[in-house]
Amino acid sequence: MISLLDYGAGNVRSLRNAIHALGFSLTEVARPEDILKAERLIFPGVGAFGAAMERLHRLGYVEPLKAYLASGRPYLGICIGLQALFEGSEESPGIAGLGLIPGRIRRFDADALAVPHMGWNGLRLERPSPLFADYAGEPLYFVHSYYAEPSAANAPWRLATTDYGVAFLSAVEQGRVSAVQFHPEKSGAAGLELLRHFLAGEDGASVRDAWTSDPAPTRFTKRIIACLDVRANDAGDLVVTKGDQYDVREQGAVRNLGKPVELARRYYAEGADEIAFLNITGFRDFPLSDQPMLEVLERASEQIFVPLTIGGGIRAFTDANGKHCSALDVAEAYFRSGADKVSIGSEAVYTVERYKASGGIKDGQSAIEQIAAVYGNQAVVISIDPRRVYVDTPEASVHPTVETPTPGPNGERYCWFQCTVKGGREGRDVDVVELARACEDLGAGEILLNSIDRDGTGAGFDLALIASVREAVSIPVIASSGAGCVEHFTEVFNATGVEAALAAGIFHRREVSIQAVKSQLRAHGIETRL
């Protein structure tokens, strides 16, 4: 009997779907005693260490889990399921872990690295393991801000390490108790194969003779993300569309480029590192249980085993039936439907305006703070929609300006980047760097940086905009808007150092393929996942 310990932390639907796709059945842990009945136990999770341990205690799972681990029965921990095995974490001082492995979980150095460590990286196996039979060095998907530090005390547990500024434990194993820092259910074919080895209960005899160690540093890859703008057309059907500077209509009708799940499945097959669904229809009056994007996520996560992001409508609202839903309620519904990250747009601008007015006081009431506190900052993406505002001189604006090689309509040589709301229809007195820094301080884990000026133009990414934000924050940045050819991706990575680049229209219309982008990047020495 394979048992899943789902304590309510983030997206476990994708793990369930991966297990079912591999042909295995699954039993859910519903009571503490179910843990001790398990024959093979999987403990997944994302989010904050303290929140995870608090939930385990509240559910009465801690003591049965310790007893299960002490018995040496098969266990696979994923992400928090690895970190919880240690004594504690810098993320949550004073909160004890399960204490099975000596040591405390540390935080990556945000002064030297983009944190969270978010994306695809390799492993350095240090001994053979049945989990990694047939593993050929493929990158696997990581998303975490804290790491397990190798030490003499935990050396007996060390199975694999990965490099991200420092070497950290990416897999541990002793007997039949194993755990990994990456997400196998989000790591494509290589991750599914690892899951299959655990689920099938394979031993390590067949891998010992073939196993070899590669001492080379692991390689962190740049991500290529396919974005699907989803909205209802005039007939009420959900379609993928694409705007031209945010205008999605063509000859009076909504531009229809395909069905969301079918298109997403195509991008997964073509090698997209992540897929983002952006809900650009309000769906404001729907009860949360009837939100159309929930079904899109549920169906997509049955077939797609890379990270999924959902944006649009992540805010508090009262539906047509009078029921109030908090932003955390909305985010939870999306996580439970298969999302790994939620993207917050206009709501982030309003939040930063309130944050500024308060003098920088964090009251814990914003959607950013609430979601990050429960699910971790890696689950919160801020989608910024800026436009250029041209000025003659830097002194003509109270906001930071950049000198631009593309003059304004009246020959202006400088501009600042104004944040907008309501799909770009309304500008606010907030500049893009100010917004990005404030959102990072409030707990966001990633920036999705769009450009109204470049959207749909094919003229290339706005390098001045992207560089200004990349230099201002220590969280990962995704460049978006303007890609028209493979060379634009090489240009943005080399010029700005962003962690990921996103495109939509050129992929939808098959003008450029994802593999062509990756081949171009690798030809120029930029590491990507094949």
Short mmCIF file of C-alpha atoms in Angstrom, two decimals:
data_model
loop_
_atom_site.label_atom_id
_atom_site.label_comp_id
_atom_site.label_asym_id
_atom_site.label_seq_id
_atom_site.Cartn_x
_atom_site.Cartn_y
_atom_site.Cartn_z
CA MET A 1 0.00 0.00 0.00
CA ILE A 2 1.46 3.34 -1.13
CA SER A 3 0.35 6.16 1.18
CA LEU A 4 0.53 9.90 0.57
CA LEU A 5 0.91 12.19 3.55
CA ASP A 6 -0.93 15.28 2.34
CA TYR A 7 -1.01 17.84 5.12
CA GLY A 8 -2.30 20.67 2.92
CA ALA A 9 0.89 22.41 1.82
CA GLY A 10 0.69 23.40 -1.82
CA ASN A 11 0.23 21.36 -4.96
CA VAL A 12 0.09 17.61 -4.36
CA ARG A 13 -2.32 16.96 -7.23
CA SER A 14 0.61 16.76 -9.64
CA LEU A 15 2.26 14.11 -7.48
CA ARG A 16 -0.96 12.11 -7.35
CA ASN A 17 -1.28 12.43 -11.12
CA ALA A 18 2.32 11.33 -11.66
CA ILE A 19 1.80 8.25 -9.49
CA HIS A 20 -1.39 7.35 -11.32
CA ALA A 21 0.28 7.98 -14.71
CA LEU A 22 2.94 5.44 -13.71
CA GLY A 23 0.23 2.85 -13.08
CA PHE A 24 0.20 2.79 -9.28
CA SER A 25 -2.72 3.25 -6.91
CA LEU A 26 -2.53 5.48 -3.89
CA THR A 27 -4.02 5.67 -0.40
CA GLU A 28 -4.43 9.01 1.35
CA VAL A 29 -3.32 9.50 4.94
CA ALA A 30 -6.44 10.81 6.69
CA ARG A 31 -5.66 9.99 10.34
CA PRO A 32 -2.47 9.61 12.39
CA GLU A 33 -2.88 5.84 12.55
CA ASP A 34 -2.86 5.66 8.75
CA ILE A 35 0.84 6.53 8.80
CA LEU A 36 1.74 3.37 10.69
CA LYS A 37 -0.38 1.27 8.33
CA ALA A 38 1.55 2.44 5.27
CA GLU A 39 3.81 0.07 3.39
CA ARG A 40 5.47 2.86 1.40
CA LEU A 41 5.05 6.45 2.59
CA ILE A 42 5.51 9.63 0.53
CA PHE A 43 5.82 12.98 2.30
CA PRO A 44 5.67 15.87 -0.22
CA GLY A 45 5.43 19.55 0.48
CA VAL A 46 6.39 23.09 -0.30
CA GLY A 47 6.34 26.22 1.78
CA ALA A 48 7.67 27.38 5.11
CA PHE A 49 9.37 24.93 7.48
CA GLY A 50 7.53 26.26 10.52
CA ALA A 51 4.12 26.15 8.86
CA ALA A 52 4.76 22.55 7.78
CA MET A 53 5.79 21.40 11.25
CA GLU A 54 2.87 23.25 12.85
CA ARG A 55 0.41 21.45 10.59
CA LEU A 56 2.00 18.08 11.32
CA HIS A 57 1.67 18.70 15.05
CA ARG A 58 -1.89 19.98 14.74
CA LEU A 59 -2.92 16.89 12.77
CA GLY A 60 -1.24 14.57 15.26
CA TYR A 61 1.15 13.25 12.62
CA VAL A 62 4.52 13.92 14.25
CA GLU A 63 4.82 10.97 16.63
CA PRO A 64 3.44 8.36 14.18
CA LEU A 65 5.79 9.74 11.51
CA LYS A 66 8.78 9.45 13.84
CA ALA A 67 7.76 5.87 14.66
CA TYR A 68 7.40 5.01 10.97
CA LEU A 69 10.86 6.43 10.19
CA ALA A 70 12.41 4.60 13.16
CA SER A 71 11.03 1.34 11.78
CA GLY A 72 13.07 1.81 8.61
CA ARG A 73 10.16 1.20 6.27
CA PRO A 74 10.21 2.75 2.76
CA TYR A 75 9.87 6.54 2.85
CA LEU A 76 10.29 9.20 0.18
CA GLY A 77 10.40 12.83 1.30
CA ILE A 78 10.12 15.60 -1.29
CA CYS A 79 11.32 19.18 -0.68
CA ILE A 80 9.97 19.97 2.83
CA GLY A 81 9.76 16.20 3.21
CA LEU A 82 13.58 16.23 3.18
CA GLN A 83 14.08 19.35 5.29
CA ALA A 84 11.69 18.13 8.00
CA LEU A 85 14.01 15.17 8.66
CA PHE A 86 16.62 17.56 10.13
CA GLU A 87 16.75 19.08 13.61
CA GLY A 88 15.53 22.55 12.64
CA SER A 89 15.75 25.38 10.13
CA GLU A 90 16.95 28.96 10.05
CA GLU A 91 13.64 29.72 8.36
CA SER A 92 11.72 29.04 11.57
CA PRO A 93 13.93 29.52 14.65
CA GLY A 94 12.72 27.61 17.69
CA ILE A 95 10.67 25.13 15.63
CA ALA A 96 12.00 21.59 15.93
CA GLY A 97 12.15 19.24 12.97
CA LEU A 98 11.80 15.48 13.18
CA GLY A 99 15.46 15.20 14.22
CA LEU A 100 16.29 12.06 12.27
CA ILE A 101 19.28 13.64 10.50
CA PRO A 102 21.82 15.80 12.40
CA GLY A 103 22.03 19.45 11.39
CA ARG A 104 19.96 22.53 10.67
CA ILE A 105 18.63 23.85 7.38
CA ARG A 106 20.44 27.02 6.18
CA ARG A 107 19.42 29.90 3.91
CA PHE A 108 21.13 30.59 0.61
CA ASP A 109 23.15 33.82 0.46
CA ALA A 110 20.85 36.28 -1.29
CA ASP A 111 23.71 38.79 -1.66
CA ALA A 112 25.47 36.47 -4.09
CA LEU A 113 22.61 34.50 -5.65
CA ALA A 114 19.04 34.84 -6.81
CA VAL A 115 17.00 33.26 -4.02
CA PRO A 116 14.94 31.06 -4.17
CA HIS A 117 17.05 28.54 -6.07
CA MET A 118 14.34 28.11 -8.68
CA GLY A 119 14.83 26.06 -11.81
CA TRP A 120 16.59 23.06 -13.25
CA ASN A 121 19.90 21.79 -11.87
CA GLY A 122 21.87 18.57 -11.87
CA LEU A 123 22.91 16.08 -9.19
CA ARG A 124 26.30 14.73 -8.17
CA LEU A 125 25.61 11.19 -7.00
CA GLU A 126 28.02 10.07 -4.31
CA ARG A 127 27.01 6.42 -4.11
CA PRO A 128 24.65 4.04 -5.90
CA SER A 129 20.95 4.01 -5.09
CA PRO A 130 17.94 2.23 -6.56
CA LEU A 131 16.22 5.61 -6.80
CA PHE A 132 18.71 6.72 -9.42
CA ALA A 133 18.94 3.59 -11.52
CA ASP A 134 19.21 4.77 -15.15
CA TYR A 135 19.78 8.39 -14.09
CA ALA A 136 21.95 9.95 -16.80
CA GLY A 137 22.65 13.36 -15.32
CA GLU A 138 19.48 15.11 -16.50
CA PRO A 139 18.60 18.41 -14.77
CA LEU A 140 15.80 18.16 -12.21
CA TYR A 141 13.47 20.86 -10.92
CA PHE A 142 14.32 22.66 -7.67
CA VAL A 143 12.48 25.46 -5.89
CA HIS A 144 13.72 26.36 -2.41
CA SER A 145 15.35 29.15 -0.42
CA TYR A 146 16.84 26.94 2.31
CA TYR A 147 19.17 23.98 2.00
CA ALA A 148 20.63 21.08 3.93
CA GLU A 149 24.33 21.57 4.49
CA PRO A 150 26.64 18.55 4.11
CA SER A 151 28.60 17.80 7.28
CA ALA A 152 30.55 15.04 8.94
CA ALA A 153 27.57 14.37 11.22
CA ASN A 154 25.18 13.70 8.34
CA ALA A 155 27.71 11.98 6.05
CA PRO A 156 26.05 8.55 6.46
CA TRP A 157 22.91 10.01 4.89
CA ARG A 158 24.59 11.74 1.97
CA LEU A 159 23.39 10.43 -1.39
CA ALA A 160 23.72 13.35 -3.79
CA THR A 161 24.81 16.98 -3.74
CA THR A 162 24.05 19.93 -6.01
CA ASP A 163 25.85 23.23 -6.49
CA TYR A 164 24.19 26.61 -6.12
CA GLY A 165 26.77 28.97 -4.70
CA VAL A 166 27.51 26.21 -2.19
CA ALA A 167 27.19 22.46 -2.36
CA PHE A 168 24.02 21.27 -0.65
CA LEU A 169 22.36 17.92 -0.02
CA SER A 170 19.97 17.28 -2.89
CA ALA A 171 19.26 13.66 -1.91
CA VAL A 172 19.70 11.67 1.31
CA GLU A 173 19.24 7.99 1.98
CA GLN A 174 19.82 5.47 4.71
CA GLY A 175 18.37 2.01 4.30
CA ARG A 176 14.90 2.40 2.82
CA VAL A 177 14.43 5.98 4.06
CA SER A 178 15.13 8.46 1.25
CA ALA A 179 14.41 12.11 0.52
CA VAL A 180 15.11 14.57 -2.29
CA GLN A 181 15.21 18.36 -2.36
CA PHE A 182 13.95 18.59 -5.95
CA HIS A 183 10.45 17.77 -7.19
CA PRO A 184 10.43 14.52 -9.21
CA GLU A 185 6.79 15.07 -10.19
CA LYS A 186 7.85 18.35 -11.82
CA SER A 187 11.07 17.05 -13.39
CA GLY A 188 9.74 15.55 -16.59
CA ALA A 189 10.68 12.03 -17.68
CA ALA A 190 13.73 11.80 -15.42
CA GLY A 191 11.70 12.66 -12.34
CA LEU A 192 8.95 10.21 -13.23
CA GLU A 193 11.54 7.45 -13.58
CA LEU A 194 12.84 8.15 -10.08
CA LEU A 195 9.29 7.96 -8.72
CA ARG A 196 8.75 4.66 -10.52
CA HIS A 197 11.82 3.13 -8.88
CA PHE A 198 10.52 4.07 -5.42
CA LEU A 199 6.95 2.97 -6.08
CA ALA A 200 8.03 -0.38 -7.51
CA GLY A 201 10.26 -1.10 -4.53
CA GLU A 202 13.30 -1.87 -6.68
CA ASP A 203 16.53 -2.74 -4.90
CA GLY A 204 19.94 -1.40 -5.77
CA ALA A 205 21.67 -4.60 -6.88
CA SER A 206 21.29 -3.80 -10.57
CA VAL A 207 22.77 -0.32 -10.29
CA ARG A 208 25.85 -0.92 -8.16
CA ASP A 209 28.07 -2.29 -10.90
CA ALA A 210 27.04 0.31 -13.48
CA TRP A 211 27.19 3.31 -11.15
CA THR A 212 29.97 5.87 -11.64
CA SER A 213 30.60 9.18 -9.91
CA ASP A 214 30.99 12.47 -11.78
CA PRO A 215 32.85 15.01 -9.58
CA ALA A 216 32.16 17.94 -11.91
CA PRO A 217 30.11 20.89 -10.64
CA THR A 218 26.42 20.70 -11.42
CA ARG A 219 24.99 23.18 -13.93
CA PHE A 220 22.06 25.47 -13.21
CA THR A 221 20.09 26.11 -16.40
CA LYS A 222 18.23 29.09 -17.78
CA ARG A 223 14.48 28.48 -18.09
CA ILE A 224 12.35 28.90 -21.19
CA ILE A 225 8.71 29.43 -20.25
CA ALA A 226 5.68 29.14 -22.51
CA CYS A 227 2.89 31.53 -21.56
CA LEU A 228 -0.78 31.05 -22.39
CA ASP A 229 -3.09 34.05 -22.04
CA VAL A 230 -6.50 32.49 -21.45
CA ARG A 231 -9.86 34.22 -21.68
CA ALA A 232 -13.43 33.57 -22.73
CA ASN A 233 -14.21 34.45 -26.32
CA ASP A 234 -17.48 36.01 -27.42
CA ALA A 235 -19.14 32.57 -27.47
CA GLY A 236 -18.08 31.92 -23.87
CA ASP A 237 -15.40 29.30 -24.69
CA LEU A 238 -11.98 29.43 -23.05
CA VAL A 239 -9.28 30.08 -25.65
CA VAL A 240 -5.62 30.98 -25.72
CA THR A 241 -5.20 34.44 -27.18
CA LYS A 242 -2.39 36.93 -27.65
CA GLY A 243 -2.47 40.69 -27.56
CA ASP A 244 -0.75 43.42 -29.50
CA GLN A 245 0.21 45.81 -26.72
CA TYR A 246 -2.53 44.09 -24.67
CA ASP A 247 -5.25 44.34 -27.34
CA VAL A 248 -6.45 40.76 -27.93
CA ARG A 249 -9.10 41.51 -30.57
CA GLU A 250 -8.62 41.09 -34.28
CA GLN A 251 -11.31 42.32 -36.70
CA GLY A 252 -13.63 42.71 -33.73
CA ALA A 253 -13.29 39.15 -32.37
CA VAL A 254 -11.04 37.70 -29.68
CA ARG A 255 -7.92 36.27 -31.34
CA ASN A 256 -8.12 32.46 -30.95
CA LEU A 257 -4.80 30.59 -30.99
CA GLY A 258 -5.93 27.28 -29.54
CA LYS A 259 -7.34 25.45 -26.55
CA PRO A 260 -5.45 25.92 -23.25
CA VAL A 261 -4.80 22.31 -22.24
CA GLU A 262 -3.99 21.08 -25.74
CA LEU A 263 -1.52 23.91 -26.31
CA ALA A 264 0.09 23.42 -22.91
CA ARG A 265 0.49 19.71 -23.59
CA ARG A 266 2.25 20.54 -26.86
CA TYR A 267 4.71 22.83 -25.09
CA TYR A 268 5.46 20.17 -22.48
CA ALA A 269 6.26 17.71 -25.26
CA GLU A 270 8.45 20.32 -26.97
CA GLY A 271 10.56 20.87 -23.85
CA ALA A 272 9.16 23.93 -22.09
CA ASP A 273 10.73 24.27 -18.64
CA GLU A 274 7.57 25.79 -17.19
CA ILE A 275 4.11 26.71 -18.40
CA ALA A 276 2.20 29.78 -17.25
CA PHE A 277 -1.54 30.27 -17.59
CA LEU A 278 -2.60 33.90 -17.28
CA ASN A 279 -6.33 34.33 -16.79
CA ILE A 280 -7.08 37.62 -18.54
CA THR A 281 -10.84 37.37 -18.08
CA GLY A 282 -12.10 38.60 -14.73
CA PHE A 283 -14.59 35.79 -13.96
CA ARG A 284 -15.48 38.13 -11.13
CA ASP A 285 -18.96 36.84 -10.34
CA PHE A 286 -18.21 33.13 -10.29
CA PRO A 287 -18.23 31.14 -7.06
CA LEU A 288 -14.68 29.99 -6.41
CA SER A 289 -15.67 26.36 -6.96
CA ASP A 290 -16.83 27.24 -10.48
CA GLN A 291 -13.81 29.25 -11.61
CA PRO A 292 -13.12 27.99 -15.16
CA MET A 293 -9.34 28.02 -14.70
CA LEU A 294 -9.58 25.39 -11.95
CA GLU A 295 -10.63 22.80 -14.51
CA VAL A 296 -7.88 23.93 -16.89
CA LEU A 297 -5.30 23.34 -14.16
CA GLU A 298 -6.77 20.00 -13.13
CA ARG A 299 -6.68 18.68 -16.69
CA ALA A 300 -3.25 20.13 -17.45
CA SER A 301 -1.66 18.64 -14.33
CA GLU A 302 -2.82 15.17 -15.38
CA GLN A 303 -0.56 15.32 -18.42
CA ILE A 304 2.14 17.90 -17.78
CA PHE A 305 4.97 17.23 -15.35
CA VAL A 306 6.80 20.54 -15.26
CA PRO A 307 5.85 23.54 -13.06
CA LEU A 308 2.55 25.32 -13.72
CA THR A 309 1.88 28.95 -12.81
CA ILE A 310 -1.56 30.55 -12.72
CA GLY A 311 -2.15 34.29 -12.76
CA GLY A 312 -5.21 36.50 -12.74
CA GLY A 313 -7.78 37.03 -10.01
CA ILE A 314 -5.50 36.15 -7.07
CA ARG A 315 -7.19 38.53 -4.65
CA ALA A 316 -9.99 38.67 -2.11
CA PHE A 317 -13.49 38.90 -3.57
CA THR A 318 -17.13 38.31 -2.79
CA ASP A 319 -18.92 36.15 -5.35
CA ALA A 320 -22.40 36.53 -6.80
CA ASN A 321 -23.79 34.34 -4.02
CA GLY A 322 -22.44 36.68 -1.36
CA LYS A 323 -19.65 34.36 -0.21
CA HIS A 324 -16.39 36.09 0.70
CA CYS A 325 -13.12 34.47 -0.39
CA SER A 326 -9.73 35.69 0.78
CA ALA A 327 -6.72 35.78 -1.53
CA LEU A 328 -5.39 32.82 0.44
CA ASP A 329 -8.61 30.90 -0.28
CA VAL A 330 -8.22 31.60 -3.99
CA ALA A 331 -4.55 30.60 -4.00
CA GLU A 332 -5.31 27.40 -2.09
CA ALA A 333 -7.95 26.42 -4.65
CA TYR A 334 -5.45 26.88 -7.46
CA PHE A 335 -2.72 24.93 -5.64
CA ARG A 336 -5.11 22.08 -4.97
CA SER A 337 -6.05 22.07 -8.66
CA GLY A 338 -2.46 21.67 -9.84
CA ALA A 339 -0.73 25.05 -9.75
CA ASP A 340 2.77 25.30 -8.32
CA LYS A 341 2.91 29.09 -8.25
CA VAL A 342 0.37 31.92 -8.31
CA SER A 343 0.99 35.19 -10.08
CA ILE A 344 -0.31 38.45 -8.60
CA GLY A 345 -0.69 41.50 -10.84
CA SER A 346 -2.84 44.56 -10.15
CA GLU A 347 -3.34 43.53 -6.54
CA ALA A 348 0.43 43.81 -6.01
CA VAL A 349 0.37 47.44 -7.16
CA TYR A 350 -2.44 48.31 -4.76
CA THR A 351 -0.59 46.47 -1.99
CA VAL A 352 2.60 48.46 -2.58
CA GLU A 353 0.66 51.73 -2.57
CA ARG A 354 -0.71 50.85 0.88
CA TYR A 355 2.74 49.66 1.98
CA LYS A 356 4.28 53.01 0.96
CA ALA A 357 1.54 54.98 2.70
CA SER A 358 2.17 53.06 5.94
CA GLY A 359 5.87 53.86 5.91
CA GLY A 360 6.89 50.34 5.03
CA ILE A 361 4.97 48.49 7.74
CA LYS A 362 4.16 44.85 7.00
CA ASP A 363 0.83 44.03 8.61
CA GLY A 364 0.48 40.48 7.25
CA GLN A 365 -2.83 41.30 5.55
CA SER A 366 -1.72 41.46 1.92
CA ALA A 367 -2.18 38.56 -0.48
CA ILE A 368 1.60 38.41 -0.93
CA GLU A 369 2.27 38.04 2.80
CA GLN A 370 -0.56 35.61 3.48
CA ILE A 371 0.28 33.23 0.64
CA ALA A 372 4.03 33.35 1.27
CA ALA A 373 3.56 32.66 4.99
CA VAL A 374 1.66 29.43 4.30
CA TYR A 375 3.13 28.18 1.01
CA GLY A 376 6.56 29.83 0.97
CA ASN A 377 7.79 32.80 -1.03
CA GLN A 378 8.67 30.54 -3.98
CA ALA A 379 4.91 30.12 -4.54
CA VAL A 380 4.31 33.87 -5.09
CA VAL A 381 5.13 35.47 -8.46
CA ILE A 382 4.59 39.19 -9.05
CA SER A 383 3.47 39.98 -12.61
CA ILE A 384 4.39 43.58 -13.41
CA ASP A 385 2.91 45.43 -16.40
CA PRO A 386 4.97 48.63 -16.86
CA ARG A 387 4.93 51.19 -19.61
CA ARG A 388 7.53 53.81 -20.53
CA VAL A 389 6.91 57.41 -19.53
CA TYR A 390 9.31 59.66 -21.46
CA VAL A 391 10.91 62.80 -20.02
CA ASP A 392 13.45 65.32 -21.35
CA THR A 393 15.80 65.09 -18.37
CA PRO A 394 16.18 62.91 -15.27
CA GLU A 395 15.27 65.93 -13.15
CA ALA A 396 11.86 66.09 -14.85
CA SER A 397 10.67 63.02 -12.92
CA VAL A 398 10.61 62.11 -9.24
CA HIS A 399 11.08 58.49 -10.33
CA PRO A 400 14.40 56.86 -11.32
CA THR A 401 14.99 57.23 -15.05
CA VAL A 402 17.13 55.48 -17.64
CA GLU A 403 18.70 56.92 -20.75
CA THR A 404 17.13 55.17 -23.70
CA PRO A 405 18.54 54.53 -27.17
CA THR A 406 14.92 54.60 -28.39
CA PRO A 407 13.79 58.25 -28.08
CA GLY A 408 10.28 59.17 -27.07
CA PRO A 409 7.65 60.57 -29.45
CA ASN A 410 9.02 64.09 -29.01
CA GLY A 411 12.68 63.09 -29.01
CA GLU A 412 12.89 62.56 -25.23
CA ARG A 413 16.11 60.77 -24.24
CA TYR A 414 15.01 59.50 -20.81
CA CYS A 415 12.14 57.48 -19.42
CA TRP A 416 10.87 55.87 -16.27
CA PHE A 417 8.78 52.71 -16.08
CA GLN A 418 5.30 53.25 -14.70
CA CYS A 419 3.39 50.32 -13.19
CA THR A 420 -0.15 49.79 -14.43
CA VAL A 421 -3.29 47.97 -13.29
CA LYS A 422 -6.43 46.61 -14.94
CA GLY A 423 -4.60 44.95 -17.80
CA GLY A 424 -2.49 48.00 -18.56
CA ARG A 425 -5.44 50.35 -18.86
CA GLU A 426 -4.60 52.51 -15.84
CA GLY A 427 -1.22 53.88 -14.78
CA ARG A 428 -0.28 54.39 -11.13
CA ASP A 429 2.30 56.60 -9.44
CA VAL A 430 4.60 53.65 -8.74
CA ASP A 431 7.77 52.86 -10.69
CA VAL A 432 8.84 49.34 -11.55
CA VAL A 433 11.93 49.18 -9.32
CA GLU A 434 9.99 50.51 -6.35
CA LEU A 435 7.30 47.88 -6.89
CA ALA A 436 9.74 45.00 -7.34
CA ARG A 437 11.72 45.84 -4.21
CA ALA A 438 8.62 46.30 -2.07
CA CYS A 439 7.13 43.00 -3.25
CA GLU A 440 10.37 41.19 -2.46
CA ASP A 441 10.31 42.71 1.02
CA LEU A 442 6.70 41.58 1.48
CA GLY A 443 7.63 37.99 0.65
CA ALA A 444 7.36 37.45 -3.11
CA GLY A 445 9.71 34.87 -4.59
CA GLU A 446 9.85 35.79 -8.28
CA ILE A 447 9.17 38.65 -10.70
CA LEU A 448 7.44 38.16 -14.06
CA LEU A 449 8.42 41.35 -15.87
CA ASN A 450 6.24 42.29 -18.84
CA SER A 451 6.42 45.36 -21.07
CA ILE A 452 3.37 47.06 -22.53
CA ASP A 453 5.58 48.89 -25.04
CA ARG A 454 7.13 45.69 -26.40
CA ASP A 455 4.16 43.34 -26.13
CA GLY A 456 3.42 41.70 -29.49
CA THR A 457 5.99 43.80 -31.36
CA GLY A 458 8.65 41.12 -31.97
CA ALA A 459 11.24 43.87 -31.49
CA GLY A 460 13.03 42.10 -28.64
CA PHE A 461 12.91 42.32 -24.87
CA ASP A 462 13.18 45.75 -23.24
CA LEU A 463 16.72 45.35 -21.97
CA ALA A 464 16.83 48.65 -20.08
CA LEU A 465 13.67 47.75 -18.17
CA ILE A 466 14.81 44.22 -17.40
CA ALA A 467 18.32 45.20 -16.33
CA SER A 468 16.97 47.84 -13.92
CA VAL A 469 14.80 45.26 -12.12
CA ARG A 470 17.37 42.44 -12.22
CA GLU A 471 19.90 44.75 -10.51
CA ALA A 472 17.37 45.89 -7.90
CA VAL A 473 16.21 42.57 -6.45
CA SER A 474 17.71 39.29 -5.30
CA ILE A 475 14.76 37.09 -6.27
CA PRO A 476 14.60 35.46 -9.73
CA VAL A 477 13.34 37.54 -12.65
CA ILE A 478 11.51 36.29 -15.75
CA ALA A 479 11.89 38.46 -18.86
CA SER A 480 8.70 38.78 -20.90
CA SER A 481 7.27 40.68 -23.88
CA GLY A 482 8.82 41.38 -27.26
CA ALA A 483 10.59 38.17 -28.29
CA GLY A 484 10.52 37.81 -32.06
CA CYS A 485 13.42 35.47 -32.88
CA VAL A 486 15.85 33.07 -31.18
CA GLU A 487 18.57 35.73 -31.00
CA HIS A 488 16.43 37.81 -28.65
CA PHE A 489 16.68 35.11 -25.98
CA THR A 490 20.47 34.99 -26.17
CA GLU A 491 20.53 38.78 -26.01
CA VAL A 492 18.38 39.06 -22.88
CA PHE A 493 20.30 36.40 -20.92
CA ASN A 494 23.69 37.84 -21.83
CA ALA A 495 22.70 41.48 -21.29
CA THR A 496 20.71 41.19 -18.06
CA GLY A 497 21.50 37.89 -16.33
CA VAL A 498 17.83 37.04 -15.74
CA GLU A 499 16.98 33.50 -14.70
CA ALA A 500 14.23 32.86 -17.25
CA ALA A 501 12.64 34.18 -20.41
CA LEU A 502 9.00 33.83 -21.42
CA ALA A 503 7.27 33.98 -24.78
CA ALA A 504 3.77 33.42 -26.10
CA GLY A 505 2.81 34.48 -29.61
CA ILE A 506 5.92 33.27 -31.42
CA PHE A 507 5.45 29.83 -29.85
CA HIS A 508 1.67 29.74 -30.49
CA ARG A 509 2.10 30.64 -34.17
CA ARG A 510 5.08 28.25 -34.57
CA GLU A 511 7.29 31.11 -35.73
CA VAL A 512 9.97 29.92 -33.31
CA SER A 513 10.17 26.56 -31.53
CA ILE A 514 11.26 26.02 -27.96
CA GLN A 515 13.97 23.61 -29.09
CA ALA A 516 15.28 26.19 -31.57
CA VAL A 517 15.60 28.68 -28.72
CA LYS A 518 17.46 26.17 -26.57
CA SER A 519 19.78 25.16 -29.40
CA GLN A 520 20.62 28.81 -29.99
CA LEU A 521 21.35 29.36 -26.31
CA ARG A 522 23.57 26.30 -26.00
CA ALA A 523 25.48 27.34 -29.12
CA HIS A 524 26.31 30.55 -27.27
CA GLY A 525 27.40 28.82 -24.05
CA ILE A 526 24.16 29.37 -22.12
CA GLU A 527 23.12 26.27 -20.20
CA THR A 528 19.63 24.92 -20.88
CA ARG A 529 17.70 21.73 -20.25
CA LEU A 530 17.55 19.53 -23.33
#
